[in-house]
mmCIF file of C-alpha atoms in Angstrom:
data_model
loop_
_atom_site.group_PDB
_atom_site.id
_atom_site.type_symbol
_atom_site.label_atom_id
_atom_site.label_comp_id
_atom_site.label_asym_id
_atom_site.label_seq_id
_atom_site.Cartn_x
_atom_site.Cartn_y
_atom_site.Cartn_z
ATOM 1 C CA UNK A 18 102.227 93.967 101.297
ATOM 2 C CA UNK A 19 104.283 90.855 100.036
ATOM 3 C CA UNK A 20 104.470 91.015 96.298
ATOM 4 C CA UNK A 21 105.469 87.967 94.033
ATOM 5 C CA UNK A 22 106.539 88.678 90.460
ATOM 6 C CA UNK A 23 105.592 87.063 87.065
ATOM 7 C CA UNK A 24 107.225 85.692 84.164
ATOM 8 C CA UNK A 25 105.550 82.138 83.551
ATOM 9 C CA UNK A 26 107.913 80.907 86.524
ATOM 10 C CA UNK A 27 111.051 81.079 84.200
ATOM 11 C CA UNK A 28 111.621 84.635 83.647
ATOM 12 C CA UNK A 29 112.541 88.167 85.649
ATOM 13 C CA UNK A 30 113.436 88.439 89.256
ATOM 14 C CA UNK A 31 112.457 90.516 92.438
ATOM 15 C CA UNK A 32 114.943 93.341 91.363
ATOM 16 C CA UNK A 33 113.083 94.091 88.152
ATOM 17 C CA UNK A 34 109.666 93.959 90.135
ATOM 18 C CA UNK A 35 109.536 96.750 92.892
ATOM 19 C CA UNK A 36 107.076 98.817 90.857
ATOM 20 C CA UNK A 37 104.634 99.338 93.858
ATOM 21 C CA UNK A 38 107.341 100.025 96.671
ATOM 22 C CA UNK A 39 107.428 104.041 96.533
ATOM 23 C CA UNK A 40 103.713 104.653 96.647
ATOM 24 C CA UNK A 41 103.268 102.157 99.529
ATOM 25 C CA UNK A 42 105.986 103.458 101.330
ATOM 26 C CA UNK A 43 104.540 107.038 101.083
ATOM 27 C CA UNK A 44 101.189 105.730 102.593
ATOM 28 C CA UNK A 45 103.151 103.950 105.512
ATOM 29 C CA UNK A 46 103.272 100.312 104.057
ATOM 30 C CA UNK A 47 106.106 98.129 103.881
ATOM 31 C CA UNK A 48 106.508 96.084 100.816
ATOM 32 C CA UNK A 49 108.510 92.868 100.539
ATOM 33 C CA UNK A 50 109.345 91.761 97.183
ATOM 34 C CA UNK A 51 109.836 87.908 96.746
ATOM 35 C CA UNK A 52 112.082 86.160 94.418
ATOM 36 C CA UNK A 53 112.197 82.547 93.670
ATOM 37 C CA UNK A 54 114.402 80.066 91.706
ATOM 38 C CA UNK A 55 113.099 79.590 88.053
ATOM 39 C CA UNK A 56 112.059 76.819 85.732
ATOM 40 C CA UNK A 57 113.697 74.649 84.376
ATOM 41 C CA UNK A 58 116.357 74.730 87.044
ATOM 42 C CA UNK A 59 113.431 73.752 89.628
ATOM 43 C CA UNK A 60 109.999 72.957 89.149
ATOM 44 C CA UNK A 61 106.609 74.725 89.815
ATOM 45 C CA UNK A 62 106.117 72.459 92.806
ATOM 46 C CA UNK A 63 109.283 73.636 94.306
ATOM 47 C CA UNK A 64 108.662 77.267 93.230
ATOM 48 C CA UNK A 65 105.370 77.077 95.483
ATOM 49 C CA UNK A 66 107.469 75.765 98.166
ATOM 50 C CA UNK A 67 109.926 78.569 97.986
ATOM 51 C CA UNK A 68 107.181 81.237 97.996
ATOM 52 C CA UNK A 69 105.218 79.477 100.850
ATOM 53 C CA UNK A 70 108.617 79.905 103.082
ATOM 54 C CA UNK A 71 108.749 83.490 102.071
ATOM 55 C CA UNK A 72 105.377 84.203 102.932
ATOM 56 C CA UNK A 73 106.012 82.434 106.198
ATOM 57 C CA UNK A 74 108.886 84.782 106.559
ATOM 58 C CA UNK A 75 107.182 87.824 105.910
ATOM 59 C CA UNK A 76 104.410 87.267 108.221
ATOM 60 C CA UNK A 77 106.861 86.690 111.110
ATOM 61 C CA UNK A 78 108.845 89.798 110.188
ATOM 62 C CA UNK A 79 105.400 92.020 109.995
ATOM 63 C CA UNK A 80 104.427 90.420 113.414
ATOM 64 C CA UNK A 81 107.915 91.397 114.696
ATOM 65 C CA UNK A 82 107.459 94.652 113.667
ATOM 66 C CA UNK A 83 104.037 95.346 115.216
ATOM 67 C CA UNK A 84 102.313 95.520 111.754
ATOM 68 C CA UNK A 85 98.610 95.534 111.472
ATOM 69 C CA UNK A 86 97.838 93.208 108.458
ATOM 70 C CA UNK A 87 99.501 91.715 105.599
ATOM 71 C CA UNK A 88 98.179 91.710 102.200
ATOM 72 C CA UNK A 89 99.544 89.246 99.591
ATOM 73 C CA UNK A 90 99.789 90.343 96.062
ATOM 74 C CA UNK A 91 101.220 88.737 92.808
ATOM 75 C CA UNK A 92 101.473 89.553 89.108
ATOM 76 C CA UNK A 93 100.289 86.521 86.346
ATOM 77 C CA UNK A 94 102.566 83.623 87.639
ATOM 78 C CA UNK A 95 103.083 85.708 90.840
ATOM 79 C CA UNK A 96 99.248 85.494 91.457
ATOM 80 C CA UNK A 97 99.159 81.854 90.945
ATOM 81 C CA UNK A 98 101.923 81.385 93.420
ATOM 82 C CA UNK A 99 100.079 83.225 96.230
ATOM 83 C CA UNK A 100 96.819 81.929 95.826
ATOM 84 C CA UNK A 101 97.943 78.202 95.302
ATOM 85 C CA UNK A 102 100.276 78.898 98.659
ATOM 86 C CA UNK A 103 97.392 79.994 100.616
ATOM 87 C CA UNK A 104 94.921 77.343 99.409
ATOM 88 C CA UNK A 105 97.363 74.542 100.218
ATOM 89 C CA UNK A 106 98.787 75.725 103.248
ATOM 90 C CA UNK A 107 98.977 72.868 105.942
ATOM 91 C CA UNK A 108 96.863 73.717 109.074
ATOM 92 C CA UNK A 109 99.231 72.403 111.519
ATOM 93 C CA UNK A 110 102.005 74.911 110.189
ATOM 94 C CA UNK A 111 99.480 77.847 110.047
ATOM 95 C CA UNK A 112 98.787 77.843 113.804
ATOM 96 C CA UNK A 113 102.510 78.007 114.488
ATOM 97 C CA UNK A 114 103.203 81.060 112.409
ATOM 98 C CA UNK A 115 101.947 84.850 112.307
ATOM 99 C CA UNK A 116 99.497 83.957 109.275
ATOM 100 C CA UNK A 117 96.651 85.234 111.150
ATOM 101 C CA UNK A 118 98.008 88.522 109.987
ATOM 102 C CA UNK A 119 97.055 87.854 106.328
ATOM 103 C CA UNK A 120 93.962 89.551 105.518
ATOM 104 C CA UNK A 121 93.698 90.360 102.035
ATOM 105 C CA UNK A 122 95.104 89.043 98.534
ATOM 106 C CA UNK A 123 95.416 91.466 95.576
ATOM 107 C CA UNK A 124 95.947 89.787 91.798
ATOM 108 C CA UNK A 125 97.178 91.312 89.044
ATOM 109 C CA UNK A 126 96.352 89.481 85.494
ATOM 110 C CA UNK A 127 96.545 86.032 87.313
ATOM 111 C CA UNK A 128 96.848 82.600 85.981
ATOM 112 C CA UNK A 129 94.812 80.325 88.138
ATOM 113 C CA UNK A 130 94.230 77.224 85.908
ATOM 114 C CA UNK A 131 97.406 75.720 84.472
ATOM 115 C CA UNK A 132 95.743 73.341 81.997
ATOM 116 C CA UNK A 133 95.665 75.795 78.949
ATOM 117 C CA UNK A 134 99.431 75.980 79.140
ATOM 118 C CA UNK A 135 100.145 72.161 78.757
ATOM 119 C CA UNK A 136 100.051 72.408 74.887
ATOM 120 C CA UNK A 137 101.985 75.652 74.586
ATOM 121 C CA UNK A 138 105.717 76.700 74.132
ATOM 122 C CA UNK A 139 105.463 78.167 77.924
ATOM 123 C CA UNK A 140 105.243 74.600 79.130
ATOM 124 C CA UNK A 141 108.526 73.528 77.800
ATOM 125 C CA UNK A 142 110.655 74.140 80.844
ATOM 126 C CA UNK A 143 107.771 73.600 83.254
ATOM 127 C CA UNK A 144 107.040 69.947 81.918
ATOM 128 C CA UNK A 145 103.254 69.983 83.415
ATOM 129 C CA UNK A 146 100.678 67.207 82.375
ATOM 130 C CA UNK A 147 97.087 67.781 82.296
ATOM 131 C CA UNK A 148 97.129 66.113 85.614
ATOM 132 C CA UNK A 149 99.951 67.980 87.499
ATOM 133 C CA UNK A 150 98.927 71.315 86.013
ATOM 134 C CA UNK A 151 95.285 71.043 87.398
ATOM 135 C CA UNK A 152 96.694 69.880 90.857
ATOM 136 C CA UNK A 153 98.698 72.957 90.971
ATOM 137 C CA UNK A 154 95.742 75.385 89.966
ATOM 138 C CA UNK A 155 94.219 77.578 92.715
ATOM 139 C CA UNK A 156 91.014 77.331 90.814
ATOM 140 C CA UNK A 157 90.685 73.823 91.835
ATOM 141 C CA UNK A 158 91.291 74.504 95.733
ATOM 142 C CA UNK A 159 89.127 77.619 96.093
ATOM 143 C CA UNK A 160 87.186 75.549 98.758
ATOM 144 C CA UNK A 161 90.374 74.921 100.830
ATOM 145 C CA UNK A 162 90.970 78.628 100.762
ATOM 146 C CA UNK A 163 87.682 79.296 102.303
ATOM 147 C CA UNK A 164 88.229 76.577 104.873
ATOM 148 C CA UNK A 165 91.605 77.925 106.032
ATOM 149 C CA UNK A 166 91.106 81.588 105.537
ATOM 150 C CA UNK A 167 87.362 82.245 106.053
ATOM 151 C CA UNK A 168 87.660 86.077 106.393
ATOM 152 C CA UNK A 169 89.843 86.512 103.517
ATOM 153 C CA UNK A 170 89.387 89.407 101.047
ATOM 154 C CA UNK A 171 90.169 89.217 97.615
ATOM 155 C CA UNK A 172 90.931 92.075 95.036
ATOM 156 C CA UNK A 173 91.412 90.246 91.719
ATOM 157 C CA UNK A 174 92.414 92.467 88.654
ATOM 158 C CA UNK A 175 92.916 92.562 85.020
ATOM 159 C CA UNK A 176 94.024 94.901 82.448
ATOM 160 C CA UNK A 177 91.102 95.885 79.638
ATOM 161 C CA UNK A 178 93.769 95.274 77.182
ATOM 162 C CA UNK A 179 95.070 92.254 78.541
ATOM 163 C CA UNK A 180 94.368 88.754 76.593
ATOM 164 C CA UNK A 181 91.023 87.320 76.558
ATOM 165 C CA UNK A 182 92.223 84.236 78.616
ATOM 166 C CA UNK A 183 93.977 86.490 81.446
ATOM 167 C CA UNK A 184 90.572 88.216 81.794
ATOM 168 C CA UNK A 185 88.562 85.035 81.705
ATOM 169 C CA UNK A 186 90.668 83.589 84.224
ATOM 170 C CA UNK A 187 90.564 86.283 86.683
ATOM 171 C CA UNK A 188 86.947 86.749 86.231
ATOM 172 C CA UNK A 189 86.224 83.047 86.840
ATOM 173 C CA UNK A 190 88.601 82.823 89.878
ATOM 174 C CA UNK A 191 86.784 86.002 91.563
ATOM 175 C CA UNK A 192 83.381 84.508 90.865
ATOM 176 C CA UNK A 193 84.307 81.035 91.923
ATOM 177 C CA UNK A 194 85.816 82.498 95.219
ATOM 178 C CA UNK A 195 82.412 84.597 95.850
ATOM 179 C CA UNK A 196 80.320 81.546 95.398
ATOM 180 C CA UNK A 197 82.495 79.754 98.116
ATOM 181 C CA UNK A 198 81.767 82.523 100.701
ATOM 182 C CA UNK A 199 85.054 84.880 100.374
ATOM 183 C CA UNK A 200 84.778 88.691 99.806
ATOM 184 C CA UNK A 201 86.124 88.863 96.092
ATOM 185 C CA UNK A 202 86.114 91.726 93.882
ATOM 186 C CA UNK A 203 86.984 91.846 90.127
ATOM 187 C CA UNK A 204 87.975 95.012 88.397
ATOM 188 C CA UNK A 205 89.268 95.624 84.894
ATOM 189 C CA UNK A 206 91.821 98.675 84.517
ATOM 190 C CA UNK A 207 92.870 100.580 81.764
ATOM 191 C CA UNK A 208 95.922 98.676 81.026
ATOM 192 C CA UNK A 209 97.731 95.949 79.297
ATOM 193 C CA UNK A 210 99.409 92.902 80.736
ATOM 194 C CA UNK A 211 102.545 94.617 81.525
ATOM 195 C CA UNK A 212 101.641 98.348 82.558
ATOM 196 C CA UNK A 213 99.390 97.106 84.843
ATOM 197 C CA UNK A 214 102.035 96.387 87.182
ATOM 198 C CA UNK A 215 104.564 98.955 85.834
ATOM 199 C CA UNK A 216 102.243 101.630 86.586
ATOM 200 C CA UNK A 217 101.905 100.706 90.372
ATOM 201 C CA UNK A 218 105.145 102.874 90.557
ATOM 202 C CA UNK A 219 102.867 106.256 90.152
ATOM 203 C CA UNK A 220 100.395 107.242 92.974
ATOM 204 C CA UNK A 221 97.904 108.803 90.270
ATOM 205 C CA UNK A 222 97.360 105.365 88.808
ATOM 206 C CA UNK A 223 93.839 103.999 89.087
ATOM 207 C CA UNK A 224 95.229 100.788 90.347
ATOM 208 C CA UNK A 225 97.495 102.239 92.843
ATOM 209 C CA UNK A 226 95.016 103.980 94.578
ATOM 210 C CA UNK A 227 92.762 100.972 94.533
ATOM 211 C CA UNK A 228 95.196 99.104 96.368
ATOM 212 C CA UNK A 229 95.691 101.644 99.030
ATOM 213 C CA UNK A 230 91.898 101.741 99.371
ATOM 214 C CA UNK A 231 91.762 97.803 99.550
ATOM 215 C CA UNK A 232 94.663 98.160 102.513
ATOM 216 C CA UNK A 233 92.603 100.598 104.220
ATOM 217 C CA UNK A 234 89.728 98.179 104.156
ATOM 218 C CA UNK A 235 91.757 95.269 105.247
ATOM 219 C CA UNK A 236 93.505 97.593 108.386
ATOM 220 C CA UNK A 237 89.927 98.661 109.222
ATOM 221 C CA UNK A 238 88.424 95.211 109.632
ATOM 222 C CA UNK A 239 91.425 93.945 111.745
ATOM 223 C CA UNK A 240 90.955 96.988 113.807
ATOM 224 C CA UNK A 241 87.149 96.253 114.114
ATOM 225 C CA UNK A 242 88.004 92.696 115.233
ATOM 226 C CA UNK A 243 90.460 93.538 117.745
ATOM 227 C CA UNK A 244 87.926 96.182 119.306
#
């Protein structure tokens, strides 16, 4: 599992974001917690490319370890980053890597349309325009996601006590993915924007169990393809 932290592209780090490691380890799943440089020192475009490089590295690591599949995941801005990376992956480069191991994506209270941020304080260090915000929005390129990853499975989650915008965007993204032909499921859990990932450290958290079940489905599909 490759996990990318949130923080509106300008806060937090990988050392504070290792919530799911212990339960996943207990289930035999290796976790890669991704860090990246923060705005305003770098742009959102540069952060996307950093995460793209990290995903490629993690897939090569998984291939070398003999792993059966890779699931990408991210919380809030991290959900934006993993879905934007996959949606804009150059086809030629994809063929040269171990990206065939990517079977699923799990998002936690994600941001999939950056345009609502343009007029807010969040955009001060990001310096997005309406045009660049839409260019960087995973919602815009769901069709490309389907073309490059036709068998990708998605688990799109939000907290019942999340803000209406996070829930709206997550539901909309899952619906658009489903319309495009991808296997996408939307789930709301008893959580707010923060403990939806903080509680992933607990094996008995309902979302932890859903993530583990999601892994099993992705792995079973991989085994079926190999057979």
